[in-house]
mmCIF file of N, CA and C in Angstrom:
data_model
loop_
_atom_site.group_PDB
_atom_site.id
_atom_site.type_symbol
_atom_site.label_atom_id
_atom_site.label_comp_id
_atom_site.label_asym_id
_atom_site.label_seq_id
_atom_site.Cartn_x
_atom_site.Cartn_y
_atom_site.Cartn_z
ATOM 1 N N UNK T 1412 106.388 15.365 9.973
ATOM 2 C CA UNK T 1412 105.738 15.774 11.198
ATOM 3 C C UNK T 1412 105.882 14.674 12.239
ATOM 4 N N UNK T 1413 106.267 15.076 13.415
ATOM 5 C CA UNK T 1413 106.304 14.166 14.555
ATOM 6 C C UNK T 1413 105.207 14.546 15.510
ATOM 7 N N UNK T 1414 104.398 13.571 15.864
ATOM 8 C CA UNK T 1414 103.296 13.826 16.791
ATOM 9 C C UNK T 1414 103.373 12.838 17.946
ATOM 10 N N UNK T 1415 102.923 13.301 19.095
ATOM 11 C CA UNK T 1415 102.838 12.458 20.275
ATOM 12 C C UNK T 1415 101.362 12.197 20.536
ATOM 13 N N UNK T 1416 100.985 10.929 20.620
ATOM 14 C CA UNK T 1416 99.619 10.550 20.962
ATOM 15 C C UNK T 1416 99.525 10.339 22.459
ATOM 16 N N UNK T 1417 98.481 10.880 23.061
ATOM 17 C CA UNK T 1417 98.327 10.824 24.513
ATOM 18 C C UNK T 1417 96.947 10.267 24.837
ATOM 19 N N UNK T 1418 96.930 9.197 25.629
ATOM 20 C CA UNK T 1418 95.684 8.571 26.071
ATOM 21 C C UNK T 1418 95.609 8.698 27.590
ATOM 22 N N UNK T 1419 94.887 9.734 28.065
ATOM 23 C CA UNK T 1419 94.764 9.957 29.506
ATOM 24 C C UNK T 1419 93.838 8.924 30.118
ATOM 25 N N UNK T 1420 94.318 8.242 31.132
ATOM 26 C CA UNK T 1420 93.507 7.331 31.913
ATOM 27 C C UNK T 1420 93.540 7.759 33.363
ATOM 28 N N UNK T 1421 92.746 7.095 34.186
ATOM 29 C CA UNK T 1421 92.715 7.455 35.602
ATOM 30 C C UNK T 1421 94.025 7.134 36.309
ATOM 31 N N UNK T 1422 94.620 5.983 35.981
ATOM 32 C CA UNK T 1422 95.849 5.547 36.656
ATOM 33 C C UNK T 1422 97.096 5.609 35.784
ATOM 34 N N UNK T 1423 96.891 5.574 34.470
ATOM 35 C CA UNK T 1423 98.026 5.559 33.554
ATOM 36 C C UNK T 1423 97.746 6.466 32.361
ATOM 37 N N UNK T 1424 98.837 6.906 31.730
ATOM 38 C CA UNK T 1424 98.747 7.710 30.515
ATOM 39 C C UNK T 1424 99.522 6.975 29.438
ATOM 40 N N UNK T 1425 98.823 6.581 28.381
ATOM 41 C CA UNK T 1425 99.480 5.915 27.266
ATOM 42 C C UNK T 1425 100.088 6.951 26.337
ATOM 43 N N UNK T 1426 101.304 6.674 25.892
ATOM 44 C CA UNK T 1426 102.024 7.590 25.001
ATOM 45 C C UNK T 1426 102.431 6.823 23.747
ATOM 46 N N UNK T 1427 102.164 7.442 22.589
ATOM 47 C CA UNK T 1427 102.573 6.876 21.305
ATOM 48 C C UNK T 1427 103.291 7.965 20.518
ATOM 49 N N UNK T 1428 104.075 7.548 19.541
ATOM 50 C CA UNK T 1428 104.877 8.478 18.749
ATOM 51 C C UNK T 1428 104.697 8.188 17.276
ATOM 52 N N UNK T 1429 104.612 9.239 16.490
ATOM 53 C CA UNK T 1429 104.659 9.068 15.043
ATOM 54 C C UNK T 1429 105.850 9.850 14.534
ATOM 55 N N UNK T 1430 106.526 9.263 13.597
ATOM 56 C CA UNK T 1430 107.590 9.995 12.908
ATOM 57 C C UNK T 1430 107.269 9.873 11.428
ATOM 58 N N UNK T 1431 106.269 10.591 11.021
ATOM 59 C CA UNK T 1431 105.796 10.506 9.650
ATOM 60 C C UNK T 1431 104.392 9.959 9.614
ATOM 61 N N UNK T 1432 104.225 8.816 8.936
ATOM 62 C CA UNK T 1432 102.875 8.312 8.700
ATOM 63 C C UNK T 1432 102.497 7.093 9.532
ATOM 64 N N UNK T 1433 103.378 6.649 10.431
ATOM 65 C CA UNK T 1433 103.104 5.456 11.229
ATOM 66 C C UNK T 1433 103.238 5.777 12.714
ATOM 67 N N UNK T 1434 102.224 5.361 13.476
ATOM 68 C CA UNK T 1434 102.240 5.552 14.928
ATOM 69 C C UNK T 1434 102.722 4.281 15.607
ATOM 70 N N UNK T 1435 103.520 4.449 16.647
ATOM 71 C CA UNK T 1435 104.037 3.316 17.413
ATOM 72 C C UNK T 1435 103.853 3.569 18.901
ATOM 73 N N UNK T 1436 103.515 2.520 19.656
ATOM 74 C CA UNK T 1436 103.456 2.673 21.116
ATOM 75 C C UNK T 1436 104.826 3.097 21.633
ATOM 76 N N UNK T 1437 104.852 3.986 22.613
ATOM 77 C CA UNK T 1437 106.134 4.458 23.130
ATOM 78 C C UNK T 1437 106.329 4.082 24.593
ATOM 79 N N UNK T 1438 105.422 4.528 25.442
ATOM 80 C CA UNK T 1438 105.560 4.196 26.865
ATOM 81 C C UNK T 1438 104.264 4.461 27.609
ATOM 82 N N UNK T 1439 104.226 3.977 28.837
ATOM 83 C CA UNK T 1439 103.099 4.219 29.727
ATOM 84 C C UNK T 1439 103.618 5.011 30.915
ATOM 85 N N UNK T 1440 102.977 6.135 31.183
ATOM 86 C CA UNK T 1440 103.341 6.984 32.316
ATOM 87 C C UNK T 1440 102.350 6.693 33.440
ATOM 88 N N UNK T 1441 102.865 6.334 34.596
ATOM 89 C CA UNK T 1441 102.002 6.115 35.762
ATOM 90 C C UNK T 1441 101.570 7.470 36.311
ATOM 91 N N UNK T 1442 100.305 7.606 36.608
ATOM 92 C CA UNK T 1442 99.800 8.853 37.180
ATOM 93 C C UNK T 1442 100.468 9.119 38.518
ATOM 94 N N UNK T 1443 100.845 10.366 38.760
ATOM 95 C CA UNK T 1443 101.494 10.748 40.012
ATOM 96 C C UNK T 1443 100.486 11.245 41.049
ATOM 97 N N UNK T 1444 99.292 11.586 40.608
ATOM 98 C CA UNK T 1444 98.313 12.200 41.502
ATOM 99 C C UNK T 1444 98.295 13.712 41.345
ATOM 100 N N UNK T 1445 99.210 14.235 40.530
ATOM 101 C CA UNK T 1445 99.293 15.677 40.294
ATOM 102 C C UNK T 1445 99.373 15.921 38.785
ATOM 103 N N UNK T 1446 98.354 16.582 38.226
ATOM 104 C CA UNK T 1446 98.317 16.795 36.779
ATOM 105 C C UNK T 1446 99.546 17.535 36.262
ATOM 106 N N UNK T 1447 99.995 18.561 36.977
ATOM 107 C CA UNK T 1447 101.135 19.335 36.471
ATOM 108 C C UNK T 1447 102.401 18.475 36.402
ATOM 109 N N UNK T 1448 102.589 17.578 37.351
ATOM 110 C CA UNK T 1448 103.736 16.656 37.300
ATOM 111 C C UNK T 1448 103.598 15.718 36.106
ATOM 112 N N UNK T 1449 102.394 15.192 35.907
ATOM 113 C CA UNK T 1449 102.150 14.298 34.768
ATOM 114 C C UNK T 1449 102.371 15.029 33.444
ATOM 115 N N UNK T 1450 101.896 16.256 33.367
ATOM 116 C CA UNK T 1450 102.036 17.028 32.133
ATOM 117 C C UNK T 1450 103.494 17.388 31.868
ATOM 118 N N UNK T 1451 104.254 17.680 32.920
ATOM 119 C CA UNK T 1451 105.695 17.943 32.739
ATOM 120 C C UNK T 1451 106.378 16.711 32.153
ATOM 121 N N UNK T 1452 106.006 15.533 32.632
ATOM 122 C CA UNK T 1452 106.584 14.292 32.106
ATOM 123 C C UNK T 1452 106.243 14.132 30.625
ATOM 124 N N UNK T 1453 104.998 14.402 30.267
ATOM 125 C CA UNK T 1453 104.592 14.315 28.861
ATOM 126 C C UNK T 1453 105.393 15.309 28.021
ATOM 127 N N UNK T 1454 105.535 16.530 28.514
ATOM 128 C CA UNK T 1454 106.268 17.549 27.756
ATOM 129 C C UNK T 1454 107.755 17.226 27.682
ATOM 130 N N UNK T 1455 108.296 16.572 28.703
ATOM 131 C CA UNK T 1455 109.692 16.099 28.633
ATOM 132 C C UNK T 1455 109.840 15.056 27.515
ATOM 133 N N UNK T 1456 108.871 14.168 27.416
ATOM 134 C CA UNK T 1456 108.894 13.160 26.347
ATOM 135 C C UNK T 1456 108.784 13.854 24.993
ATOM 136 N N UNK T 1457 107.899 14.841 24.893
ATOM 137 C CA UNK T 1457 107.727 15.585 23.643
ATOM 138 C C UNK T 1457 109.026 16.275 23.236
ATOM 139 N N UNK T 1458 109.725 16.845 24.199
ATOM 140 C CA UNK T 1458 111.012 17.510 23.920
ATOM 141 C C UNK T 1458 112.059 16.488 23.502
ATOM 142 N N UNK T 1459 112.118 15.386 24.236
ATOM 143 C CA UNK T 1459 113.095 14.332 23.927
ATOM 144 C C UNK T 1459 112.934 13.827 22.499
ATOM 145 N N UNK T 1460 111.697 13.662 22.045
ATOM 146 C CA UNK T 1460 111.435 13.109 20.713
ATOM 147 C C UNK T 1460 111.201 14.198 19.661
ATOM 148 N N UNK T 1461 111.366 15.464 20.060
ATOM 149 C CA UNK T 1461 111.252 16.601 19.142
ATOM 150 C C UNK T 1461 109.949 16.591 18.357
ATOM 151 N N UNK T 1462 108.841 16.416 19.076
ATOM 152 C CA UNK T 1462 107.537 16.410 18.412
ATOM 153 C C UNK T 1462 107.057 17.837 18.196
ATOM 154 N N UNK T 1463 106.161 17.990 17.223
ATOM 155 C CA UNK T 1463 105.623 19.318 16.968
ATOM 156 C C UNK T 1463 104.122 19.408 17.181
ATOM 157 N N UNK T 1464 103.481 18.291 17.564
ATOM 158 C CA UNK T 1464 102.047 18.296 17.831
ATOM 159 C C UNK T 1464 101.729 17.263 18.908
ATOM 160 N N UNK T 1465 100.817 17.619 19.803
ATOM 161 C CA UNK T 1465 100.311 16.689 20.802
ATOM 162 C C UNK T 1465 98.873 16.349 20.422
ATOM 163 N N UNK T 1466 98.593 15.067 20.233
ATOM 164 C CA UNK T 1466 97.251 14.615 19.876
ATOM 165 C C UNK T 1466 96.706 13.864 21.089
ATOM 166 N N UNK T 1467 95.640 14.413 21.668
ATOM 167 C CA UNK T 1467 95.089 13.858 22.905
ATOM 168 C C UNK T 1467 93.780 13.130 22.599
ATOM 169 N N UNK T 1468 93.696 11.890 23.031
ATOM 170 C CA UNK T 1468 92.484 11.109 22.856
ATOM 171 C C UNK T 1468 91.340 11.668 23.670
ATOM 172 N N UNK T 1469 90.222 11.907 23.001
ATOM 173 C CA UNK T 1469 89.026 12.414 23.662
ATOM 174 C C UNK T 1469 88.010 11.279 23.744
ATOM 175 N N UNK T 1470 87.703 10.806 24.976
ATOM 176 C CA UNK T 1470 86.822 9.648 25.144
ATOM 177 C C UNK T 1470 85.340 10.001 24.974
ATOM 178 N N UNK T 1471 84.918 10.103 23.729
ATOM 179 C CA UNK T 1471 83.518 10.405 23.439
ATOM 180 C C UNK T 1471 82.654 9.185 23.711
ATOM 181 N N UNK T 1472 81.379 9.428 23.973
ATOM 182 C CA UNK T 1472 80.419 8.336 24.114
ATOM 183 C C UNK T 1472 80.195 7.728 22.730
ATOM 184 N N UNK T 1473 79.611 6.533 22.687
ATOM 185 C CA UNK T 1473 79.384 5.874 21.399
ATOM 186 C C UNK T 1473 78.534 6.713 20.456
ATOM 187 N N UNK T 1474 77.640 7.543 21.011
ATOM 188 C CA UNK T 1474 76.804 8.397 20.160
ATOM 189 C C UNK T 1474 77.504 9.703 19.772
ATOM 190 N N UNK T 1475 78.775 9.855 20.188
ATOM 191 C CA UNK T 1475 79.545 11.039 19.828
ATOM 192 C C UNK T 1475 79.445 12.187 20.812
ATOM 193 N N UNK T 1476 78.637 12.034 21.843
ATOM 194 C CA UNK T 1476 78.500 13.102 22.833
ATOM 195 C C UNK T 1476 79.656 13.048 23.836
ATOM 196 N N UNK T 1477 79.796 14.146 24.574
ATOM 197 C CA UNK T 1477 80.844 14.231 25.590
ATOM 198 C C UNK T 1477 80.246 13.975 26.963
ATOM 199 N N UNK T 1478 80.660 12.884 27.570
ATOM 200 C CA UNK T 1478 80.223 12.549 28.916
ATOM 201 C C UNK T 1478 81.233 13.036 29.939
ATOM 202 N N UNK T 1479 81.131 12.544 31.172
ATOM 203 C CA UNK T 1479 82.025 12.980 32.245
ATOM 204 C C UNK T 1479 83.502 12.733 31.946
ATOM 205 N N UNK T 1480 83.843 11.602 31.347
ATOM 206 C CA UNK T 1480 85.253 11.300 31.052
ATOM 207 C C UNK T 1480 85.818 12.305 30.052
ATOM 208 N N UNK T 1481 85.046 12.643 29.028
ATOM 209 C CA UNK T 1481 85.500 13.609 28.024
ATOM 210 C C UNK T 1481 85.690 14.989 28.647
ATOM 211 N N UNK T 1482 84.810 15.353 29.574
ATOM 212 C CA UNK T 1482 84.943 16.655 30.235
ATOM 213 C C UNK T 1482 86.210 16.719 31.083
ATOM 214 N N UNK T 1483 86.551 15.615 31.743
ATOM 215 C CA UNK T 1483 87.803 15.567 32.514
ATOM 216 C C UNK T 1483 89.015 15.712 31.594
ATOM 217 N N UNK T 1484 88.975 15.026 30.445
ATOM 218 C CA UNK T 1484 90.096 15.128 29.495
ATOM 219 C C UNK T 1484 90.167 16.545 28.924
ATOM 220 N N UNK T 1485 89.022 17.144 28.612
ATOM 221 C CA UNK T 1485 89.022 18.536 28.117
ATOM 222 C C UNK T 1485 89.703 19.464 29.127
ATOM 223 N N UNK T 1486 89.461 19.233 30.412
ATOM 224 C CA UNK T 1486 90.097 20.031 31.453
ATOM 225 C C UNK T 1486 91.619 19.842 31.419
ATOM 226 N N UNK T 1487 92.056 18.596 31.235
ATOM 227 C CA UNK T 1487 93.497 18.339 31.145
ATOM 228 C C UNK T 1487 94.087 18.950 29.877
ATOM 229 N N UNK T 1488 93.321 18.940 28.800
ATOM 230 C CA UNK T 1488 93.789 19.569 27.556
ATOM 231 C C UNK T 1488 94.039 21.058 27.799
ATOM 232 N N UNK T 1489 93.111 21.706 28.496
ATOM 233 C CA UNK T 1489 93.289 23.127 28.813
ATOM 234 C C UNK T 1489 94.565 23.354 29.626
ATOM 235 N N UNK T 1490 94.827 22.466 30.584
ATOM 236 C CA UNK T 1490 96.037 22.585 31.397
ATOM 237 C C UNK T 1490 97.280 22.390 30.537
ATOM 238 N N UNK T 1491 97.235 21.426 29.623
ATOM 239 C CA UNK T 1491 98.369 21.184 28.731
ATOM 240 C C UNK T 1491 98.621 22.384 27.820
ATOM 241 N N UNK T 1492 97.550 22.931 27.263
ATOM 242 C CA UNK T 1492 97.671 24.108 26.387
ATOM 243 C C UNK T 1492 98.376 25.247 27.132
ATOM 244 N N UNK T 1493 98.031 25.430 28.410
ATOM 245 C CA UNK T 1493 98.636 26.494 29.211
ATOM 246 C C UNK T 1493 100.111 26.225 29.505
ATOM 247 N N UNK T 1494 100.522 24.961 29.434
ATOM 248 C CA UNK T 1494 101.886 24.584 29.811
ATOM 249 C C UNK T 1494 102.849 24.470 28.628
ATOM 250 N N UNK T 1495 102.354 24.602 27.389
ATOM 251 C CA UNK T 1495 103.221 24.402 26.238
ATOM 252 C C UNK T 1495 102.837 25.323 25.087
ATOM 253 N N UNK T 1496 103.776 25.538 24.194
ATOM 254 C CA UNK T 1496 103.486 26.297 22.975
ATOM 255 C C UNK T 1496 103.154 25.358 21.818
ATOM 256 N N UNK T 1497 103.263 24.046 22.049
ATOM 257 C CA UNK T 1497 102.932 23.075 21.007
ATOM 258 C C UNK T 1497 101.429 23.045 20.782
ATOM 259 N N UNK T 1498 100.996 22.796 19.533
ATOM 260 C CA UNK T 1498 99.564 22.601 19.307
ATOM 261 C C UNK T 1498 99.091 21.351 20.043
ATOM 262 N N UNK T 1499 97.931 21.444 20.679
ATOM 263 C CA UNK T 1499 97.316 20.318 21.379
ATOM 264 C C UNK T 1499 95.980 20.052 20.683
ATOM 265 N N UNK T 1500 95.876 18.885 20.053
ATOM 266 C CA UNK T 1500 94.717 18.562 19.230
ATOM 267 C C UNK T 1500 93.930 17.422 19.871
ATOM 268 N N UNK T 1501 92.667 17.658 20.237
ATOM 269 C CA UNK T 1501 91.849 16.544 20.722
ATOM 270 C C UNK T 1501 91.403 15.690 19.543
ATOM 271 N N UNK T 1502 91.333 14.373 19.756
ATOM 272 C CA UNK T 1502 90.884 13.483 18.685
ATOM 273 C C UNK T 1502 90.086 12.329 19.281
ATOM 274 N N UNK T 1503 89.017 11.963 18.615
ATOM 275 C CA UNK T 1503 88.115 10.897 19.046
ATOM 276 C C UNK T 1503 88.883 9.600 19.306
ATOM 277 N N UNK T 1504 88.725 9.063 20.510
ATOM 278 C CA UNK T 1504 89.411 7.810 20.843
ATOM 279 C C UNK T 1504 88.438 6.666 21.125
ATOM 280 N N UNK T 1505 87.200 6.798 20.644
ATOM 281 C CA UNK T 1505 86.221 5.738 20.899
ATOM 282 C C UNK T 1505 86.756 4.384 20.464
ATOM 283 N N UNK T 1506 86.602 3.410 21.340
ATOM 284 C CA UNK T 1506 86.934 1.998 21.101
ATOM 285 C C UNK T 1506 88.421 1.711 20.927
ATOM 286 N N UNK T 1507 89.294 2.679 21.186
ATOM 287 C CA UNK T 1507 90.727 2.399 21.014
ATOM 288 C C UNK T 1507 91.238 1.388 22.035
ATOM 289 N N UNK T 1508 90.746 1.437 23.267
ATOM 290 C CA UNK T 1508 91.195 0.466 24.272
ATOM 291 C C UNK T 1508 90.717 -0.933 23.902
ATOM 292 N N UNK T 1509 89.505 -1.035 23.385
ATOM 293 C CA UNK T 1509 88.989 -2.334 22.934
ATOM 294 C C UNK T 1509 89.864 -2.868 21.795
ATOM 295 N N UNK T 1510 90.186 -2.012 20.832
ATOM 296 C CA UNK T 1510 91.038 -2.408 19.707
ATOM 297 C C UNK T 1510 92.425 -2.802 20.196
ATOM 298 N N UNK T 1511 92.989 -2.007 21.107
ATOM 299 C CA UNK T 1511 94.320 -2.298 21.637
ATOM 300 C C UNK T 1511 94.340 -3.636 22.371
ATOM 301 N N UNK T 1512 93.319 -3.897 23.180
ATOM 302 C CA UNK T 1512 93.237 -5.166 23.915
ATOM 303 C C UNK T 1512 93.169 -6.332 22.936
ATOM 304 N N UNK T 1513 92.352 -6.180 21.914
ATOM 305 C CA UNK T 1513 92.213 -7.233 20.903
ATOM 306 C C UNK T 1513 93.551 -7.482 20.188
ATOM 307 N N UNK T 1514 94.253 -6.418 19.830
ATOM 308 C CA UNK T 1514 95.551 -6.566 19.166
ATOM 309 C C UNK T 1514 96.558 -7.294 20.061
ATOM 310 N N UNK T 1515 96.577 -6.936 21.329
ATOM 311 C CA UNK T 1515 97.498 -7.584 22.266
ATOM 312 C C UNK T 1515 97.133 -9.054 22.464
ATOM 313 N N UNK T 1516 95.843 -9.366 22.532
ATOM 314 C CA UNK T 1516 95.411 -10.762 22.670
ATOM 315 C C UNK T 1516 95.797 -11.560 21.432
ATOM 316 N N UNK T 1517 95.591 -10.962 20.253
ATOM 317 C CA UNK T 1517 95.965 -11.646 19.007
ATOM 318 C C UNK T 1517 97.465 -11.887 18.942
ATOM 319 N N UNK T 1518 98.224 -10.978 19.547
ATOM 320 C CA UNK T 1518 99.677 -11.132 19.597
ATOM 321 C C UNK T 1518 100.126 -12.022 20.730
ATOM 322 N N UNK T 1519 99.154 -12.604 21.432
ATOM 323 C CA UNK T 1519 99.408 -13.523 22.541
ATOM 324 C C UNK T 1519 100.256 -12.904 23.646
ATOM 325 N N UNK T 1520 99.993 -11.631 23.914
ATOM 326 C CA UNK T 1520 100.665 -10.947 25.015
ATOM 327 C C UNK T 1520 99.960 -11.353 26.305
ATOM 328 N N UNK T 1521 100.727 -11.731 27.315
ATOM 329 C CA UNK T 1521 100.157 -12.223 28.571
ATOM 330 C C UNK T 1521 99.378 -11.130 29.306
ATOM 331 N N UNK T 1522 98.508 -11.539 30.207
ATOM 332 C CA UNK T 1522 97.651 -10.620 30.951
ATOM 333 C C UNK T 1522 98.404 -9.512 31.655
ATOM 334 N N UNK T 1523 99.469 -9.845 32.369
ATOM 335 C CA UNK T 1523 100.238 -8.830 33.101
ATOM 336 C C UNK T 1523 100.910 -7.859 32.141
ATOM 337 N N UNK T 1524 101.552 -8.381 31.110
ATOM 338 C CA UNK T 1524 102.194 -7.522 30.119
ATOM 339 C C UNK T 1524 101.157 -6.701 29.376
ATOM 340 N N UNK T 1525 100.001 -7.309 29.141
ATOM 341 C CA UNK T 1525 98.917 -6.636 28.429
ATOM 342 C C UNK T 1525 98.483 -5.386 29.193
ATOM 343 N N UNK T 1526 98.320 -5.506 30.499
ATOM 344 C CA UNK T 1526 97.919 -4.354 31.314
ATOM 345 C C UNK T 1526 98.956 -3.240 31.242
ATOM 346 N N UNK T 1527 100.227 -3.606 31.153
ATOM 347 C CA UNK T 1527 101.291 -2.603 31.081
ATOM 348 C C UNK T 1527 101.334 -1.905 29.722
ATOM 349 N N UNK T 1528 100.845 -2.581 28.681
ATOM 350 C CA UNK T 1528 100.972 -2.051 27.330
ATOM 351 C C UNK T 1528 99.690 -1.481 26.743
ATOM 352 N N UNK T 1529 98.541 -1.825 27.279
ATOM 353 C CA UNK T 1529 97.273 -1.484 26.626
ATOM 354 C C UNK T 1529 97.107 0.025 26.432
ATOM 355 N N UNK T 1530 97.550 0.838 27.370
ATOM 356 C CA UNK T 1530 97.365 2.284 27.258
ATOM 357 C C UNK T 1530 98.207 2.873 26.131
ATOM 358 N N UNK T 1531 99.455 2.419 26.020
ATOM 359 C CA UNK T 1531 100.292 2.951 24.945
ATOM 360 C C UNK T 1531 99.862 2.429 23.577
ATOM 361 N N UNK T 1532 99.357 1.205 23.516
ATOM 362 C CA UNK T 1532 98.835 0.676 22.252
ATOM 363 C C UNK T 1532 97.559 1.427 21.876
ATOM 364 N N UNK T 1533 96.696 1.726 22.854
ATOM 365 C CA UNK T 1533 95.488 2.516 22.588
ATOM 366 C C UNK T 1533 95.871 3.907 22.075
ATOM 367 N N UNK T 1534 96.905 4.503 22.640
ATOM 368 C CA UNK T 1534 97.380 5.810 22.166
ATOM 369 C C UNK T 1534 97.863 5.709 20.722
ATOM 370 N N UNK T 1535 98.532 4.602 20.387
ATOM 371 C CA UNK T 1535 99.015 4.403 19.018
ATOM 372 C C UNK T 1535 97.859 4.211 18.043
ATOM 373 N N UNK T 1536 96.841 3.466 18.454
ATOM 374 C CA UNK T 1536 95.654 3.257 17.599
ATOM 375 C C UNK T 1536 94.992 4.609 17.312
ATOM 376 N N UNK T 1537 94.822 5.429 18.351
ATOM 377 C CA UNK T 1537 94.211 6.748 18.201
ATOM 378 C C UNK T 1537 95.067 7.642 17.318
ATOM 379 N N UNK T 1538 96.373 7.657 17.563
ATOM 380 C CA UNK T 1538 97.283 8.502 16.789
ATOM 381 C C UNK T 1538 97.309 8.072 15.330
ATOM 382 N N UNK T 1539 97.288 6.765 15.074
ATOM 383 C CA UNK T 1539 97.280 6.286 13.694
ATOM 384 C C UNK T 1539 96.002 6.721 12.978
ATOM 385 N N UNK T 1540 94.874 6.691 13.669
ATOM 386 C CA UNK T 1540 93.611 7.150 13.070
ATOM 387 C C UNK T 1540 93.704 8.638 12.727
ATOM 388 N N UNK T 1541 94.311 9.417 13.597
ATOM 389 C CA UNK T 1541 94.491 10.853 13.343
ATOM 390 C C UNK T 1541 95.391 11.068 12.126
ATOM 391 N N UNK T 1542 96.491 10.324 12.067
ATOM 392 C CA UNK T 1542 97.406 10.437 10.922
ATOM 393 C C UNK T 1542 96.702 10.061 9.621
ATOM 394 N N UNK T 1543 95.964 8.949 9.651
ATOM 395 C CA UNK T 1543 95.250 8.489 8.451
ATOM 396 C C UNK T 1543 94.229 9.520 7.994
ATOM 397 N N UNK T 1544 93.556 10.138 8.942
ATOM 398 C CA UNK T 1544 92.564 11.155 8.574
ATOM 399 C C UNK T 1544 93.239 12.372 7.945
ATOM 400 N N UNK T 1545 94.394 12.763 8.457
ATOM 401 C CA UNK T 1545 95.136 13.899 7.867
ATOM 402 C C UNK T 1545 95.512 13.589 6.427
ATOM 403 N N UNK T 1546 95.974 12.370 6.168
ATOM 404 C CA UNK T 1546 96.349 11.966 4.810
ATOM 405 C C UNK T 1546 95.127 11.993 3.911
ATOM 406 N N UNK T 1547 94.007 11.461 4.402
ATOM 407 C CA UNK T 1547 92.781 11.425 3.599
ATOM 408 C C UNK T 1547 92.303 12.847 3.273
ATOM 409 N N UNK T 1548 92.410 13.771 4.231
ATOM 410 C CA UNK T 1548 92.005 15.143 3.988
ATOM 411 C C UNK T 1548 92.928 15.829 2.991
ATOM 412 N N UNK T 1549 94.217 15.499 3.027
ATOM 413 C CA UNK T 1549 95.187 16.067 2.107
ATOM 414 C C UNK T 1549 94.953 15.563 0.687
ATOM 415 N N UNK T 1550 94.570 14.290 0.578
ATOM 416 C CA UNK T 1550 94.342 13.681 -0.734
ATOM 417 C C UNK T 1550 93.037 14.143 -1.394
ATOM 418 N N UNK T 1551 92.095 14.687 -0.603
ATOM 419 C CA UNK T 1551 90.814 15.060 -1.199
ATOM 420 C C UNK T 1551 90.859 16.407 -1.863
#
């Protein structure tokens, strides 16, 4: 299974790819100001990498509730679903940006490079958690 991890942000969209059981950062898409243009770019990436599932990070609050950010992402998920026949799966992305920032700092990635990579690394962290959960559910 190939899955694309998507981390929607206000200015950037982090993209990660899995080809089996490991997620890797792929790229950062700069927001164009138009959701349909951004979604076409995501779907072009999905076609290029022949993915069969889109996993979208859902920014839940720490208590698990859906705040304003999650509602905005849910709206984008609906738009994506309308634009593709691929399954679009929302997945909890709590603390992925914090984890991604920490990983980049530990790797001694500079501040400027860190800003360019944090979204795609956060998408990879989220996608890896989704993959791990699928394996755990299969094993039970």
